[in-house]
Coordinates of C-alpha atoms and ligand atoms in Angstrom, one line a residue:
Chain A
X9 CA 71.7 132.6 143.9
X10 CA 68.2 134.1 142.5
X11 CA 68.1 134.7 139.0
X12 CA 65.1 136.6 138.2
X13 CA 63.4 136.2 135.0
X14 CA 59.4 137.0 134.6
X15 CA 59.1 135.6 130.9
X16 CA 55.4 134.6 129.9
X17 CA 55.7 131.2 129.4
X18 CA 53.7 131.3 126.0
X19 CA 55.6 134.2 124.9
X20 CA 56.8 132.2 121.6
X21 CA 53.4 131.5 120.3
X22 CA 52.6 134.9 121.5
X23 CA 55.1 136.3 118.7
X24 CA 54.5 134.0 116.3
X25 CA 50.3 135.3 116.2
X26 CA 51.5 138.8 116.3
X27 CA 53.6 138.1 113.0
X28 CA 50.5 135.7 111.6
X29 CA 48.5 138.9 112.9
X30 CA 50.6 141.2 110.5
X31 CA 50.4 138.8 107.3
X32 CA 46.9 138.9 107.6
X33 CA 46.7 142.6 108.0
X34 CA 48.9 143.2 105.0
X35 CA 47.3 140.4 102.7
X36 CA 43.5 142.1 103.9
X37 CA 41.4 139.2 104.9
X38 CA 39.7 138.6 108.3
X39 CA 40.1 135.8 110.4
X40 CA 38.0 134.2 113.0
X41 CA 39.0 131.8 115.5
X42 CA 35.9 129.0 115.9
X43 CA 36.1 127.1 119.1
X44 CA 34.4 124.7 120.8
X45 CA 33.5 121.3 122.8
X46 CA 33.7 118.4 120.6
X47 CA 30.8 117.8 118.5
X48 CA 29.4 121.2 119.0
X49 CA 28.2 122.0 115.5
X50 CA 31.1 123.8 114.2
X51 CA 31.2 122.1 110.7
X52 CA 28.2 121.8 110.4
X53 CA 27.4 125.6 110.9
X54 CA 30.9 126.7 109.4
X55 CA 28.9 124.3 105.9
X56 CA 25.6 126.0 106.0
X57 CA 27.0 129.5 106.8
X58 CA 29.7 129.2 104.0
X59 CA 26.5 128.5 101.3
X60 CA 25.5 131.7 102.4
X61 CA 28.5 133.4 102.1
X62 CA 30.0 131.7 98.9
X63 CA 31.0 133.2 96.0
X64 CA 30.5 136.7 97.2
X65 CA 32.9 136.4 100.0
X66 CA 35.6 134.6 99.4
X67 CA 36.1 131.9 102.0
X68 CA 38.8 130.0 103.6
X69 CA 39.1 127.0 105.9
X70 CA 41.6 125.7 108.5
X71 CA 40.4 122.7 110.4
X72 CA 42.1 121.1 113.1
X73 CA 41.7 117.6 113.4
X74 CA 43.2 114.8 115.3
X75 CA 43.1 112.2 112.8
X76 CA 40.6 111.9 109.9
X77 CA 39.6 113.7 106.8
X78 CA 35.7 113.8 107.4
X79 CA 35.4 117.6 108.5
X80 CA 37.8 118.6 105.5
X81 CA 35.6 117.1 102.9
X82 CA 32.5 118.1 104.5
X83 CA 33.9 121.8 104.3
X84 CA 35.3 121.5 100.7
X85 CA 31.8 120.6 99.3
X86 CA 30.8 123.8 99.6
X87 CA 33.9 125.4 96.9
X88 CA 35.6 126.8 99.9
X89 CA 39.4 126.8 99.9
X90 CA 40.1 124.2 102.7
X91 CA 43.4 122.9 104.7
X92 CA 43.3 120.1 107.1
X93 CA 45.7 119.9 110.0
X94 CA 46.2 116.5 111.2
X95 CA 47.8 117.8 114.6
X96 CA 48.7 114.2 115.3
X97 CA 51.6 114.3 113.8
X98 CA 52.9 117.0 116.4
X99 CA 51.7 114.9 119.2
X100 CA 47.8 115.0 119.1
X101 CA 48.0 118.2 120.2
X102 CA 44.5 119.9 121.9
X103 CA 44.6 123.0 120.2
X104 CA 46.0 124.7 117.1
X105 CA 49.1 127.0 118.2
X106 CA 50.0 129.8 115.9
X107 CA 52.8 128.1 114.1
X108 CA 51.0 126.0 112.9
X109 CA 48.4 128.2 111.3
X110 CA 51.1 129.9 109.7
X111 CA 52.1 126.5 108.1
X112 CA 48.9 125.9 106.9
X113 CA 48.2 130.0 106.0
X114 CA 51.2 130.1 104.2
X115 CA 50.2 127.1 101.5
X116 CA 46.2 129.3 100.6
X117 CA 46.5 132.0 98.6
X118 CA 45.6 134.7 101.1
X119 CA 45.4 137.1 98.6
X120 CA 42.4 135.7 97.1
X121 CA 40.8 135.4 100.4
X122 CA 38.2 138.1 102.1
X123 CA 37.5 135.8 105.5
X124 CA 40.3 132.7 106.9
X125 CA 37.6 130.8 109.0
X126 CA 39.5 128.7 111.7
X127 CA 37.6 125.5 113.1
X128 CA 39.7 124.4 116.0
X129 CA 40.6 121.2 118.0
X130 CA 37.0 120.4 119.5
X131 CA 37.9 121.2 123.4
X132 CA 36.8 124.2 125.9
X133 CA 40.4 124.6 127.3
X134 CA 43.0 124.9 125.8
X135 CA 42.4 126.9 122.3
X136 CA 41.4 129.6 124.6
X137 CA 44.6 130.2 125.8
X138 CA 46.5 130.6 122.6
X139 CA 46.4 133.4 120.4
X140 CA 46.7 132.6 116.7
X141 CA 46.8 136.2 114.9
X142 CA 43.0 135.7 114.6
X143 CA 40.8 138.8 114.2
X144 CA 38.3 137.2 116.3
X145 CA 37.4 134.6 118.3
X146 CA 33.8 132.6 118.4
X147 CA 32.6 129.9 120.5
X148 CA 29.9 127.9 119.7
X149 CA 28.1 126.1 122.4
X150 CA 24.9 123.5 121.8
X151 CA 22.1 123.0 123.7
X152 CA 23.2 119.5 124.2
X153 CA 25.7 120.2 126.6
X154 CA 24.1 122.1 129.8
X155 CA 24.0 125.4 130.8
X156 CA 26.4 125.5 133.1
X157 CA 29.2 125.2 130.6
X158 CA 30.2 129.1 130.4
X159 CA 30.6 128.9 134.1
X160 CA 33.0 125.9 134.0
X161 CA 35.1 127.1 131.3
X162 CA 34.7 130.7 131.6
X163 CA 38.0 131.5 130.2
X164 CA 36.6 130.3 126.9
X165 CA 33.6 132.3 126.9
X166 CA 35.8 135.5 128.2
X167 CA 38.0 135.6 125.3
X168 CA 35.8 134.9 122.8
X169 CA 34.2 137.8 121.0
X170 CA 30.5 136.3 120.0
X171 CA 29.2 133.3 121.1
X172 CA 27.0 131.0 119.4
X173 CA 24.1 128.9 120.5
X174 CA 23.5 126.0 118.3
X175 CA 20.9 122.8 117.6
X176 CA 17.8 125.0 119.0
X177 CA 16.0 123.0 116.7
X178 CA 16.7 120.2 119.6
X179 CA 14.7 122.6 122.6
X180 CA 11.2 121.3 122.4
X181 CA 13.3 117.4 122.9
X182 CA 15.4 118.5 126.1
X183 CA 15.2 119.9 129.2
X184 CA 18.3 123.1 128.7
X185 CA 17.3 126.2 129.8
X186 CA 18.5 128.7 126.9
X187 CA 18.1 131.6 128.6
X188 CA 19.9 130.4 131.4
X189 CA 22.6 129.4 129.2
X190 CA 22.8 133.1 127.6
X191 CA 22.6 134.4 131.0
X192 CA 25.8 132.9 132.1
X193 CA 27.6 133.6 128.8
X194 CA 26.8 137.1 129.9
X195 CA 27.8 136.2 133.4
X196 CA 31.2 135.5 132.4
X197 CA 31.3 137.9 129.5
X198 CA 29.1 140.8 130.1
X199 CA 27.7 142.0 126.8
X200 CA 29.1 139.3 124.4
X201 CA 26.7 139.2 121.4
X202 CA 25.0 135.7 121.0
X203 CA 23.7 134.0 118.1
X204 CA 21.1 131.4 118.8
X205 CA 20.2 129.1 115.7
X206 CA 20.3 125.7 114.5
X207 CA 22.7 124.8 111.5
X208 CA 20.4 121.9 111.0
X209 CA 17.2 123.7 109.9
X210 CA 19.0 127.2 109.3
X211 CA 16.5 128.9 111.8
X212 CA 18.5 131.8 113.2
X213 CA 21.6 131.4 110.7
X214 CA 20.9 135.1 109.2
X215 CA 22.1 137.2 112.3
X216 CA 25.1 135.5 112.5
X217 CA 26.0 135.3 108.7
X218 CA 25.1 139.1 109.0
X219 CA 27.7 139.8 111.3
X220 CA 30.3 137.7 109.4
X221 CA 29.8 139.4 106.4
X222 CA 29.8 142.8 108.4
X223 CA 32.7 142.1 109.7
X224 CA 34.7 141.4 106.6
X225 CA 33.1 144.3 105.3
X226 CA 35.1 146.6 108.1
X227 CA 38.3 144.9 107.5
X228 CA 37.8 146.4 103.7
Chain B
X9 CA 46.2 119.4 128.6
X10 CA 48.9 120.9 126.9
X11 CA 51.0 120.9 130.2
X12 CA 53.9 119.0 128.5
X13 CA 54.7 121.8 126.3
X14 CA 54.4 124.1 128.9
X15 CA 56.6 122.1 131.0
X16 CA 58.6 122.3 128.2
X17 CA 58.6 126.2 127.7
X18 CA 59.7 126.3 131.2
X19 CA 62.5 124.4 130.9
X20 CA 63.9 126.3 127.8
X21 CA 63.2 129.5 129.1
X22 CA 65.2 128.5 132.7
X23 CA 67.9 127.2 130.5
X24 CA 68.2 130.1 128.3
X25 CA 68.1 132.7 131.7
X26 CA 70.9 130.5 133.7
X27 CA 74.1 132.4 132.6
X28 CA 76.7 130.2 129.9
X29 CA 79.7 130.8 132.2
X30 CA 78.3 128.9 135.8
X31 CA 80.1 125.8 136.1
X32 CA 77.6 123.1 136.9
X33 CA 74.9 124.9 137.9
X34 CA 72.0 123.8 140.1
X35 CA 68.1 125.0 140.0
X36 CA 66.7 124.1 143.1
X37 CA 63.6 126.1 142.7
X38 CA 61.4 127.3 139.8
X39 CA 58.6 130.1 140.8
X40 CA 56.1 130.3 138.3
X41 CA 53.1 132.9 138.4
X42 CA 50.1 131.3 137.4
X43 CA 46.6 132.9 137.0
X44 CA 43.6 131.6 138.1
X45 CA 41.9 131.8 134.8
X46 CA 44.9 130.1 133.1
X47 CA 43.9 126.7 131.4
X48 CA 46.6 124.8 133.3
X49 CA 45.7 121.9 135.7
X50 CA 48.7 122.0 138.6
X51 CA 48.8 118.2 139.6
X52 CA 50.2 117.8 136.0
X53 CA 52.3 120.5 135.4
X54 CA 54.2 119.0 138.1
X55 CA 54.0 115.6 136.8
X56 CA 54.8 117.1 133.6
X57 CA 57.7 119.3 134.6
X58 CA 59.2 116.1 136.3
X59 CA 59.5 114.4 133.9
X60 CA 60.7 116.5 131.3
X61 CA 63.0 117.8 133.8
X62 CA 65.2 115.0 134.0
X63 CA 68.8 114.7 133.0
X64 CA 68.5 118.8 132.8
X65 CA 70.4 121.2 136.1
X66 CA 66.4 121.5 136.8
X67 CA 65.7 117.7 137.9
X68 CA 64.7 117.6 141.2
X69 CA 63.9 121.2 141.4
X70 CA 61.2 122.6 143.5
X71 CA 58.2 124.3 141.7
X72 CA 56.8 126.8 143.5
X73 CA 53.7 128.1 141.9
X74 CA 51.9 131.7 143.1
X75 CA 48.6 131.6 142.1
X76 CA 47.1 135.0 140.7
X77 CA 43.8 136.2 141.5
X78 CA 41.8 137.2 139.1
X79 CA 40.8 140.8 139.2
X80 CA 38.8 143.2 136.7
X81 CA 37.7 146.9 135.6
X82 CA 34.2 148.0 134.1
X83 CA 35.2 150.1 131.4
X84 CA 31.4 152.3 132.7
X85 CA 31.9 153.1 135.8
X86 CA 35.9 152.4 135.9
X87 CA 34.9 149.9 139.5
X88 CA 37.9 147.5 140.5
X89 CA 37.0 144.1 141.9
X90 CA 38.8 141.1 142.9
X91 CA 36.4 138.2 140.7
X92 CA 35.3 135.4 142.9
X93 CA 33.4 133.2 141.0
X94 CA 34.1 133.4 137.4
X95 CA 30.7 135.9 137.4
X96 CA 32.2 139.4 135.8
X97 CA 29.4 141.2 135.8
X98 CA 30.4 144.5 137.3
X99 CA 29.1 144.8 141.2
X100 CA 29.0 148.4 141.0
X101 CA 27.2 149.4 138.1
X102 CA 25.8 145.8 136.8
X103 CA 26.1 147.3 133.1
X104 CA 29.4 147.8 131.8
X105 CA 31.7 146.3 129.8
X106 CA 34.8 144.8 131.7
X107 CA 38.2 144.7 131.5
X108 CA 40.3 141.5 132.6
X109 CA 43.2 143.4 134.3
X110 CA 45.3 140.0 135.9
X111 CA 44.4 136.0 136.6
X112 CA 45.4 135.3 132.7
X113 CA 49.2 134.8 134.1
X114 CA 51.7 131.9 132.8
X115 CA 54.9 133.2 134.0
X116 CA 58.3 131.8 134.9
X117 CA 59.3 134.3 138.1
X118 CA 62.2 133.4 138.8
X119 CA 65.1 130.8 139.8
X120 CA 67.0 129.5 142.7
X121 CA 70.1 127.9 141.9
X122 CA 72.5 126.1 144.4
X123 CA 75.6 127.8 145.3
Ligands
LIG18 N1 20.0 118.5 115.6 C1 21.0 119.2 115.2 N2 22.2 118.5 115.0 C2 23.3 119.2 114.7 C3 23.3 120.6 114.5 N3 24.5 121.1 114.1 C4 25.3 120.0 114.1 N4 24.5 118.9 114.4 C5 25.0 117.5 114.4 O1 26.0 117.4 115.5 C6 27.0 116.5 115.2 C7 28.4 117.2 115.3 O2 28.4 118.2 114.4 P1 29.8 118.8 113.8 O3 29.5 119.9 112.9 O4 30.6 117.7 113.2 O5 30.5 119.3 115.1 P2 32.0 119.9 115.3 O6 31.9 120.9 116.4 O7 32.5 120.3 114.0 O8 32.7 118.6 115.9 P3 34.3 118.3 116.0 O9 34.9 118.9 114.8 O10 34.4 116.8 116.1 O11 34.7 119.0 117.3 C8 26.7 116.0 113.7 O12 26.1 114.8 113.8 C9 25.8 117.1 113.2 O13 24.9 116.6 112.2 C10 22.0 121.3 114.7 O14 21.8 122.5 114.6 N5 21.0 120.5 115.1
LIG19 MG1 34.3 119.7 113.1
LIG20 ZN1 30.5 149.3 136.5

C-alpha cells in the first residue's frame, strides 16, 4: 500500500516563523537575521554598529550561543536590551529554530523595540535553512576565510538579503582577493547589496548602519 | 548537521500520515524529495534516520531519496534555466534579478507499507 503524503519536512518551524512573523508585525519592530561562519565578526560589528544606533533606535539582541556568556556581555555594554540562548540545553543545536526565538522574544519587551537584531549559531549551513519570522537576513563574511566561501555555501549567500564584508582592515596583511569575493556573492546572488568595512577601525561601518536605520525607518 | 531532527520530522510526519486503524503496520519505504540546495548531508540522514527509526513500524525501512535540481527565473528577461554550478547569474540577460523556482526541497513524498 502507498500512502502518499508530500509534507515539507520543516513545515513546523515553518509555522512557528510565520506566527513569530505576525507578532513582530503587530508589535512594529524590524528584525534581522545575522549569520555567519564562526568568528566572523558578528559581535563585534553588531557592538560598534549598535553605538551608532543607540538611543535613537531602540535596539534588541538575541544571541545564540553554544555555551558561554562572552558575546552577551560584550553586546549588553552597549545599553542594548540583550537575551542569550544557550542552545545546549536543546542538544547544542547549529542554528536557532523559530521556537526558540519566540521563547526568547516573548521575555523583551517588543514594544519598546524599533530593530530585534538576531546573531545566530556561528555556521554557514544550517541557519540558512530555517526561517525565524525575521524581516531580513544578513551574512557577514571576513576576509579571513577565502573567497571561495559564497560558492561553497551558496544557499547562505542566496537567502540572505545583504551581505557583509568584514576585517578589511586585515587586506594589506593577506593575500584574499575582495573583489573576487564580491564577485561570487553576486555569482550566487545576483544583485545582493554588500557592505565592505571593518568593525575593528569602523572604516566602512556608515553604509551599512545607513541601511539599518533605513530599514527600520520603512517598517514605521 | 541538524540531520537528527530532521530524521526526526520524518518520523513524526510518517507516523502521523499512517492511518490509526491498520493493524500492525509496516513502512518498508520512505521517499523523500530533497533539493540540491537543501543544507542536508545524505550519508547522515540515513545514519540518522536509522537510528531514530528503531523500535518505530519504520525500522528497517528503505529511504529512497529523489534529488531535486535546482532551477531558476530572472525576474528581467523572465529566462528559465536548470543552475549547474551554484552560479545564478542569469545566462540570458546577465543582469536580472532571479528567482529560485525549486532545489530548496525537504519533503516526505510518500510511503510504502507492507501488506
Ligand atoms: N582585525 C579585525 N578583527 C576583527 C574584526 N571584527 C572582529 N574581529 C575579531 O575577530 C574575532 C571574532 O569576532 P566576533 O565578533 O566574536 O565574531 P562572531 O562572528 O561573533 O563569532 P561567534 O559568535 O563565535 O560565531 C574577535 O577576536 C574580534 O576582535 C575586524 O573588523 N578586524
Ligand atoms: Mg558572536
Ligand atoms: Zn535575464
Amino acid at each position: 500500500m502507498e500512502i502518499n503524503i508530500q509534507k515539507r519536512v520543516l513545515e513546523a518551524n515553518e509555522s512557528m516563523a510565520d506566527k513569530n512573523r505576525r507578532l513582530f508585525r503587530e508589535k512594529g519592530v524590524f528584525v534581522l537575521n545575522m549569520m555567519s561562519s564562526p568568528g566572523s565578526g558578528k559581535t563585534e560589528t553588531l557592538c560598534k554598529t549598535l553605538q551608532r544606533l543607540m538611543p535613537e533606535v531602540a535596539t534588541g539582541v538575541i544571541v545564540g550561543d553554544i555555551c558561554t556568556r562572552n558575546d552577551a556581555d560584550r553586546l549588553e555594554a552597549t545599553g542594548a536590551a540583550v537575551v542569550q540562548i544557550n542552545t545546549d540545553e536543546f542538544g547544542g543545536d547549529c542554528h536557532l529554530a523559530a521556537h526558540l526565538i519566540e521563547k526568547s522574544a516573548l521575555t523583551m519587551d517588543l514594544e519598546a523595540l524599533d530593530l530585534l537584531i538576531v546573531e545566530n549559531i556561528g555556521n554557514l549551513v544550517c541557519p540558512a535553512e530555517f526561517d525565524i519570522g525575521e524581516n531580513a537576513k544578513a551574512v557577514v563574511l571576513s576576509v579571513t576565510e577565502g573567497e571561495d566561501k559564497p560558492l561553497k555555501y551558496p544557499l547562505m549567500f542566496q537567502v540572505a538579503d545583504i551581505a557583509i564584508l568584514n576585517k578589511i582592515d586585515l587586506l594589506p596583511y593577506l593575500d584574499f582577493n575582495a573583489a573576487e569575493a564580491v564577485d561570487n556573492m553576486k555569482k550566487v546572488h545576483p544583485g545582493l547589496p554588500v557592505f565592505e568595512l571593518s568593525a575593528k577601525t569602523q572604516e566602512g561601518m556608515e553604509p551599512w548602519v545607513a541601511w539599518l536605520r533605513d530599514s527600520v525607518a520603512k517598517k514605521g | 548537521m541538524h540531520e537528527m531532527g530532521i530524521a526526526q520530522q520524518m518520523i513524526s510526519i510518517a507516523l502521523e500520515a499512517i492511518p490509526k486503524d491498520l493493524p500492525d503496520p509496516r513502512v518498508e519505504q520512505m521517499n523523500l524529495r530533497v533539493g540540491r540546495l537543501a543544507a542536508v548531508v545524505e550519508d547522515s540522514l540515513r545514519f540518522c534516520f536509522e537510528i531514530i527509526s528503531k523500535d518505530t513500524c519504520l525500522e528497517g525501512a528503505k529511504l529512497v531519496i529523489e534529488t531535486v535540481p535546482v532551477k531558476a527565473r530572472c525576474r528581467r528577461c523572465h529566462h528559465e534555466w536548470e543552475v549547474e554550478d551554484v552560479v545564478f547569474t542569469c545566462p540570458s540577460c546577465e543582469r536580472g534579478e532571479i528567482e529560485v523556482l525549486s532545489g530548496r526541497e525537504l519533503e516526505v513524498a510518500s510511503l510504502e507499507l507492507a501488506d
